[in-house]
Amino acid sequence: MEKNEILNSHWAVRRNAAGNPNTPVDTLVELSKDSHWAVRRNAAGNPNTPVDTLVELSKDSECDVRRSAAGNPNTPVDTLVELSKDSECDVRRSAAGNPNTPVDTLVELSKDSDWAVRRNAAGNPNTPVDTLVELSKDSECDVRRSAAGNPNTPVDTLVELSKDSDWAVRRNAAGNPNTPVDTLVELSKDSECDVRRSAAGNPNTPVDTLVELSKDSDWAVRRNAAGNPNTPVDTLVELSKDSHWAVRRSAAGNPNTPVDTLVELSKDSDWAVRRNAAGNPNTPVDTLVELSKDSDCAVRRNAAGNPNTPVDTLVELSKDSDCAVRRNAAGNPNTPVDTLVELSKDSHCDVRRSAAGNPNTPGYTPSDEEFIITETYVVIKGTNHLWYKHNYPNVAPFYTCGCFCGSREQLISRIYSIDNLSIDPAVRMRILNVLDRKFEEIFGR
C-alpha cells in the first residue's frame, strides 16, 4: 500500500502498518502522530521507528504507547532512564526488560515495589551479578524464575536455585546453559516432569543422563532428549520409533539423526514428522524430491527451504499453490536466477519479499545490520525477537532469542525444521551467519 492509502485507511489497517517492520520510515513518522492510541503504540514498538520519534512517543499520554517505547531496543538510553521512573508499572516493566537500559537503572528497577518489574530486571542480560544474587532470593517465585534463567546468574546461585521449592524456578535452572553438570544430573531426576524436560533440552546435559531421559515416562521429556544435539545416535534411532509423534518429530529435526533413519521418518504417518525430515539438512536429495510432492503444504514448505533440495525441484516448488512454499523457494540460495525473477513478481507480498532478500536475485541490496555489543554478548535484530550470542569463558558460545536457549546446532534445527511456518528459513540463516561473523570479530570465537 502507498503512504496516503495507509494513512486514509481504517484504524486497524493503520495499526498493522505501524507494527510492520517493512513500513517505510516516513510513513511510520506519520503513523506515530495518529489519533488512535493502538496505531501509536505499534509505531512505538517498531524497530525502524526513528529515534527522535521514539523520544516523542515516550511522552505519550497513553501508557501502552510509552510501554512500547520503553521496550524498543532503539529507544535512547536517557529516554529509557526517564521511562524507568514512569508512574505506570507496565512502562517500568518494559524498561526493565530492555537490553539497552543502563546498569545503574536496572539496579534501581530490581528494587521496584512491583514484582513484575523486578522479574524483568532479573531476566535482563545486563543486570549485574550481585543484583542477580539478591533477586534470586526474592519472595516472589516469578522473580526467582527469571534469575534462574538468566545466563549471567553465577554458578553457585544456580546451584541454590536448583533446590528451590518452586518447580518453575528449578525448571529454569535446568535449562540454563551455565548450570553445572552435576546439578543437571540431579535435576534430571526431579519429580516434576517440566524440570526433567528442561534438563533433557540443555546442551550441557551429559550423554549418559540424556540416555536415561530418553526412556522417561513423560513424552515431552523424551521429545526434548530427541532434539538435543548431544543425544547419541543409537538413542536417536530408538527415539525415532517412539509411539508419540512429537518425539519422532524432534528426532526428525535433530542434525545428528542418521540418514537411513531420516529416510524412514520421511514416510511417517504424521505430517509434522515428515515436515521436520524435509527440513533436516542431512536428509538425502532423493528423499527431499519425494517430500517436495507431499500432500501436506507444511512438508513442501520445509523441502522448499532446505539448502540441499535440487534446483529442478525448487523450480517446481516455485509454482506451488501454497504461497509459503513459494516464499521458501524464493529465499533458497540454490533457486536459479530466472526463477527468482519470476518469484519477484508473485502476487503475494511475502514471496516477493523473500525473493528481494535473496542475494542471487538481480538488483539485490544487502541491508545494514545493527548490533548491540557488550562484554558478554552480541545482539542482532531477528525476525521476531532480538537474537543474542553469549560469550562466557567456561562454556561454548550459545544463543538466546525469545524462549529459545541453546547451541548453534539446536538453533539451526529449529530454523529449518520447526520454526519456518511463518518465516523463510533462508532469512534466519542469513541473520545467524551475520551474527556469527560479528561475534567472531568481537570475541575471536
PDB file of C-alpha atoms in Angstrom, residues 174-331:
ATOM      1  CA  ALA A 174      17.696 -26.879  34.489  1.00  0.00           C
ATOM      2  CA  GLY A 175      17.578 -25.015  31.184  1.00  0.00           C
ATOM      3  CA  ASN A 176      20.348 -22.525  31.998  1.00  0.00           C
ATOM      4  CA  PRO A 177      23.491 -23.253  29.927  1.00  0.00           C
ATOM      5  CA  ASN A 178      25.692 -22.265  32.883  1.00  0.00           C
ATOM      6  CA  THR A 179      24.195 -24.734  35.336  1.00  0.00           C
ATOM      7  CA  PRO A 180      26.971 -27.200  36.253  1.00  0.00           C
ATOM      8  CA  VAL A 181      26.819 -30.771  35.020  1.00  0.00           C
ATOM      9  CA  ASP A 182      26.404 -32.441  38.422  1.00  0.00           C
ATOM     10  CA  THR A 183      23.458 -30.155  39.153  1.00  0.00           C
ATOM     11  CA  LEU A 184      21.899 -31.038  35.789  1.00  0.00           C
ATOM     12  CA  VAL A 185      22.231 -34.707  36.651  1.00  0.00           C
ATOM     13  CA  GLU A 186      20.298 -34.118  39.885  1.00  0.00           C
ATOM     14  CA  LEU A 187      17.653 -32.042  38.101  1.00  0.00           C
ATOM     15  CA  SER A 188      17.195 -34.806  35.538  1.00  0.00           C
ATOM     16  CA  LYS A 189      15.765 -36.906  38.398  1.00  0.00           C
ATOM     17  CA  ASP A 190      13.345 -34.210  39.603  1.00  0.00           C
ATOM     18  CA  SER A 191       9.811 -35.345  40.453  1.00  0.00           C
ATOM     19  CA  GLU A 192       8.366 -32.592  38.207  1.00  0.00           C
ATOM     20  CA  CYS A 193       8.333 -33.553  34.546  1.00  0.00           C
ATOM     21  CA  ASP A 194       8.800 -29.905  33.438  1.00  0.00           C
ATOM     22  CA  VAL A 195      12.144 -29.805  35.253  1.00  0.00           C
ATOM     23  CA  ARG A 196      13.275 -33.033  33.601  1.00  0.00           C
ATOM     24  CA  ARG A 197      12.133 -31.629  30.248  1.00  0.00           C
ATOM     25  CA  SER A 198      14.428 -28.625  30.620  1.00  0.00           C
ATOM     26  CA  ALA A 199      17.341 -30.821  31.652  1.00  0.00           C
ATOM     27  CA  ALA A 200      16.707 -33.006  28.597  1.00  0.00           C
ATOM     28  CA  GLY A 201      16.990 -29.959  26.320  1.00  0.00           C
ATOM     29  CA  ASN A 202      20.083 -28.446  27.942  1.00  0.00           C
ATOM     30  CA  PRO A 203      23.102 -28.700  25.589  1.00  0.00           C
ATOM     31  CA  ASN A 204      25.369 -29.379  28.601  1.00  0.00           C
ATOM     32  CA  THR A 205      23.455 -32.346  29.991  1.00  0.00           C
ATOM     33  CA  PRO A 206      25.853 -35.330  29.842  1.00  0.00           C
ATOM     34  CA  VAL A 207      25.299 -38.138  27.367  1.00  0.00           C
ATOM     35  CA  ASP A 208      24.546 -40.902  29.889  1.00  0.00           C
ATOM     36  CA  THR A 209      21.920 -38.680  31.514  1.00  0.00           C
ATOM     37  CA  LEU A 210      20.342 -37.997  28.111  1.00  0.00           C
ATOM     38  CA  VAL A 211      20.161 -41.738  27.505  1.00  0.00           C
ATOM     39  CA  GLU A 212      18.244 -42.144  30.767  1.00  0.00           C
ATOM     40  CA  LEU A 213      15.961 -39.223  29.952  1.00  0.00           C
ATOM     41  CA  SER A 214      15.201 -40.774  26.558  1.00  0.00           C
ATOM     42  CA  LYS A 215      13.396 -43.540  28.467  1.00  0.00           C
ATOM     43  CA  ASP A 216      11.356 -41.171  30.651  1.00  0.00           C
ATOM     44  CA  SER A 217       7.656 -41.928  31.132  1.00  0.00           C
ATOM     45  CA  ASP A 218       6.791 -38.359  30.095  1.00  0.00           C
ATOM     46  CA  TRP A 219       6.670 -37.950  26.321  1.00  0.00           C
ATOM     47  CA  ALA A 220       7.797 -34.296  26.469  1.00  0.00           C
ATOM     48  CA  VAL A 221      10.993 -35.298  28.295  1.00  0.00           C
ATOM     49  CA  ARG A 222      11.711 -37.858  25.564  1.00  0.00           C
ATOM     50  CA  ARG A 223      10.872 -35.220  22.944  1.00  0.00           C
ATOM     51  CA  ASN A 224      13.480 -32.821  24.325  1.00  0.00           C
ATOM     52  CA  ALA A 225      16.064 -35.578  24.537  1.00  0.00           C
ATOM     53  CA  ALA A 226      15.302 -36.420  20.893  1.00  0.00           C
ATOM     54  CA  GLY A 227      16.033 -32.794  19.942  1.00  0.00           C
ATOM     55  CA  ASN A 228      19.264 -32.481  21.927  1.00  0.00           C
ATOM     56  CA  PRO A 229      22.317 -32.435  19.597  1.00  0.00           C
ATOM     57  CA  ASN A 230      24.324 -34.379  22.209  1.00  0.00           C
ATOM     58  CA  THR A 231      21.968 -37.348  22.331  1.00  0.00           C
ATOM     59  CA  PRO A 232      23.909 -40.336  20.908  1.00  0.00           C
ATOM     60  CA  VAL A 233      22.990 -41.752  17.517  1.00  0.00           C
ATOM     61  CA  ASP A 234      21.777 -45.150  18.731  1.00  0.00           C
ATOM     62  CA  THR A 235      19.460 -43.403  21.188  1.00  0.00           C
ATOM     63  CA  LEU A 236      18.122 -41.170  18.405  1.00  0.00           C
ATOM     64  CA  VAL A 237      17.384 -44.277  16.343  1.00  0.00           C
ATOM     65  CA  GLU A 238      15.318 -45.664  19.227  1.00  0.00           C
ATOM     66  CA  LEU A 239      13.532 -42.364  19.753  1.00  0.00           C
ATOM     67  CA  SER A 240      12.659 -42.239  16.044  1.00  0.00           C
ATOM     68  CA  LYS A 241      10.416 -45.267  16.702  1.00  0.00           C
ATOM     69  CA  ASP A 242       8.686 -43.724  19.733  1.00  0.00           C
ATOM     70  CA  SER A 243       4.913 -44.142  19.998  1.00  0.00           C
ATOM     71  CA  HIS A 244       4.431 -40.396  20.398  1.00  0.00           C
ATOM     72  CA  TRP A 245       4.559 -38.339  17.214  1.00  0.00           C
ATOM     73  CA  ALA A 246       6.200 -35.324  18.936  1.00  0.00           C
ATOM     74  CA  VAL A 247       9.191 -37.465  19.956  1.00  0.00           C
ATOM     75  CA  ARG A 248       9.608 -38.751  16.402  1.00  0.00           C
ATOM     76  CA  ARG A 249       9.215 -35.189  15.134  1.00  0.00           C
ATOM     77  CA  SER A 250      12.134 -33.991  17.304  1.00  0.00           C
ATOM     78  CA  ALA A 251      14.281 -36.908  16.167  1.00  0.00           C
ATOM     79  CA  ALA A 252      13.456 -35.994  12.556  1.00  0.00           C
ATOM     80  CA  GLY A 253      14.791 -32.475  13.136  1.00  0.00           C
ATOM     81  CA  ASN A 254      17.953 -33.481  15.020  1.00  0.00           C
ATOM     82  CA  PRO A 255      21.102 -32.737  12.966  1.00  0.00           C
ATOM     83  CA  ASN A 256      22.695 -35.970  14.234  1.00  0.00           C
ATOM     84  CA  THR A 257      19.912 -38.362  13.254  1.00  0.00           C
ATOM     85  CA  PRO A 258      21.448 -40.810  10.733  1.00  0.00           C
ATOM     86  CA  VAL A 259      20.439 -40.682   7.080  1.00  0.00           C
ATOM     87  CA  ASP A 260      18.709 -44.077   6.931  1.00  0.00           C
ATOM     88  CA  THR A 261      16.604 -43.107   9.951  1.00  0.00           C
ATOM     89  CA  LEU A 262      15.658 -39.811   8.270  1.00  0.00           C
ATOM     90  CA  VAL A 263      14.548 -41.756   5.214  1.00  0.00           C
ATOM     91  CA  GLU A 264      12.228 -43.843   7.402  1.00  0.00           C
ATOM     92  CA  LEU A 265      10.923 -40.769   9.205  1.00  0.00           C
ATOM     93  CA  SER A 266      10.163 -39.132   5.848  1.00  0.00           C
ATOM     94  CA  LYS A 267       7.481 -41.824   5.379  1.00  0.00           C
ATOM     95  CA  ASP A 268       5.901 -41.303   8.804  1.00  0.00           C
ATOM     96  CA  SER A 269       2.102 -41.159   9.008  1.00  0.00           C
ATOM     97  CA  ASP A 270       2.295 -37.862  10.906  1.00  0.00           C
ATOM     98  CA  TRP A 271       2.763 -34.755   8.752  1.00  0.00           C
ATOM     99  CA  ALA A 272       4.815 -32.930  11.425  1.00  0.00           C
ATOM    100  CA  VAL A 273       7.381 -35.741  11.455  1.00  0.00           C
ATOM    101  CA  ARG A 274       7.676 -35.629   7.670  1.00  0.00           C
ATOM    102  CA  ARG A 275       7.880 -31.828   7.855  1.00  0.00           C
ATOM    103  CA  ASN A 276      10.919 -31.957  10.144  1.00  0.00           C
ATOM    104  CA  ALA A 277      12.572 -34.606   7.998  1.00  0.00           C
ATOM    105  CA  ALA A 278      12.018 -32.325   4.996  1.00  0.00           C
ATOM    106  CA  GLY A 279      13.801 -29.505   6.828  1.00  0.00           C
ATOM    107  CA  ASN A 280      16.738 -31.540   8.095  1.00  0.00           C
ATOM    108  CA  PRO A 281      19.917 -30.529   6.195  1.00  0.00           C
ATOM    109  CA  ASN A 282      21.075 -34.180   6.306  1.00  0.00           C
ATOM    110  CA  THR A 283      18.032 -35.631   4.551  1.00  0.00           C
ATOM    111  CA  PRO A 284      19.240 -37.114   1.227  1.00  0.00           C
ATOM    112  CA  VAL A 285      18.363 -35.464  -2.063  1.00  0.00           C
ATOM    113  CA  ASP A 286      16.138 -38.242  -3.454  1.00  0.00           C
ATOM    114  CA  THR A 287      14.110 -38.186  -0.227  1.00  0.00           C
ATOM    115  CA  LEU A 288      13.740 -34.404  -0.474  1.00  0.00           C
ATOM    116  CA  VAL A 289      12.423 -34.818  -4.014  1.00  0.00           C
ATOM    117  CA  GLU A 290       9.733 -37.182  -2.715  1.00  0.00           C
ATOM    118  CA  LEU A 291       8.886 -34.885   0.188  1.00  0.00           C
ATOM    119  CA  SER A 292       8.500 -31.966  -2.226  1.00  0.00           C
ATOM    120  CA  LYS A 293       5.434 -33.795  -3.603  1.00  0.00           C
ATOM    121  CA  ASP A 294       3.851 -34.385  -0.192  1.00  0.00           C
ATOM    122  CA  SER A 295       0.127 -33.727   0.118  1.00  0.00           C
ATOM    123  CA  ASP A 296       0.735 -31.523   3.169  1.00  0.00           C
ATOM    124  CA  CYS A 297       1.839 -27.974   2.352  1.00  0.00           C
ATOM    125  CA  ALA A 298       3.945 -27.713   5.557  1.00  0.00           C
ATOM    126  CA  VAL A 299       6.109 -30.602   4.360  1.00  0.00           C
ATOM    127  CA  ARG A 300       6.561 -28.988   0.961  1.00  0.00           C
ATOM    128  CA  ARG A 301       7.445 -25.683   2.697  1.00  0.00           C
ATOM    129  CA  ASN A 302      10.353 -27.288   4.503  1.00  0.00           C
ATOM    130  CA  ALA A 303      11.529 -29.049   1.364  1.00  0.00           C
ATOM    131  CA  ALA A 304      11.441 -25.674  -0.426  1.00  0.00           C
ATOM    132  CA  GLY A 305      13.591 -24.133   2.313  1.00  0.00           C
ATOM    133  CA  ASN A 306      16.117 -26.975   2.557  1.00  0.00           C
ATOM    134  CA  PRO A 307      19.524 -25.910   1.152  1.00  0.00           C
ATOM    135  CA  ASN A 308      20.032 -29.406  -0.302  1.00  0.00           C
ATOM    136  CA  THR A 309      16.843 -29.526  -2.369  1.00  0.00           C
ATOM    137  CA  PRO A 310      17.913 -29.833  -6.038  1.00  0.00           C
ATOM    138  CA  VAL A 311      17.412 -26.982  -8.488  1.00  0.00           C
ATOM    139  CA  ASP A 312      14.790 -28.633 -10.699  1.00  0.00           C
ATOM    140  CA  THR A 313      12.709 -29.461  -7.621  1.00  0.00           C
ATOM    141  CA  LEU A 314      12.973 -25.854  -6.426  1.00  0.00           C
ATOM    142  CA  VAL A 315      11.716 -24.690  -9.817  1.00  0.00           C
ATOM    143  CA  GLU A 316       8.645 -26.901  -9.405  1.00  0.00           C
ATOM    144  CA  LEU A 317       8.090 -25.732  -5.833  1.00  0.00           C
ATOM    145  CA  SER A 318       8.246 -22.119  -7.002  1.00  0.00           C
ATOM    146  CA  LYS A 319       4.950 -22.799  -8.803  1.00  0.00           C
ATOM    147  CA  ASP A 320       3.225 -24.359  -5.782  1.00  0.00           C
ATOM    148  CA  SER A 321      -0.332 -23.294  -4.980  1.00  0.00           C
ATOM    149  CA  ASP A 322       0.678 -22.505  -1.372  1.00  0.00           C
ATOM    150  CA  CYS A 323       2.261 -19.065  -1.022  1.00  0.00           C
ATOM    151  CA  ALA A 324       4.511 -20.154   1.890  1.00  0.00           C
ATOM    152  CA  VAL A 325       6.022 -22.895  -0.291  1.00  0.00           C
ATOM    153  CA  ARG A 326       6.790 -20.331  -2.971  1.00  0.00           C
ATOM    154  CA  ARG A 327       8.141 -17.962  -0.292  1.00  0.00           C
ATOM    155  CA  ASN A 328      10.651 -20.561   0.923  1.00  0.00           C
ATOM    156  CA  ALA A 329      11.680 -21.383  -2.637  1.00  0.00           C
ATOM    157  CA  ALA A 330      12.206 -17.643  -3.195  1.00  0.00           C
ATOM    158  CA  GLY A 331      14.618 -17.493  -0.259  1.00  0.00           C
TER     159      GLY A 331
END
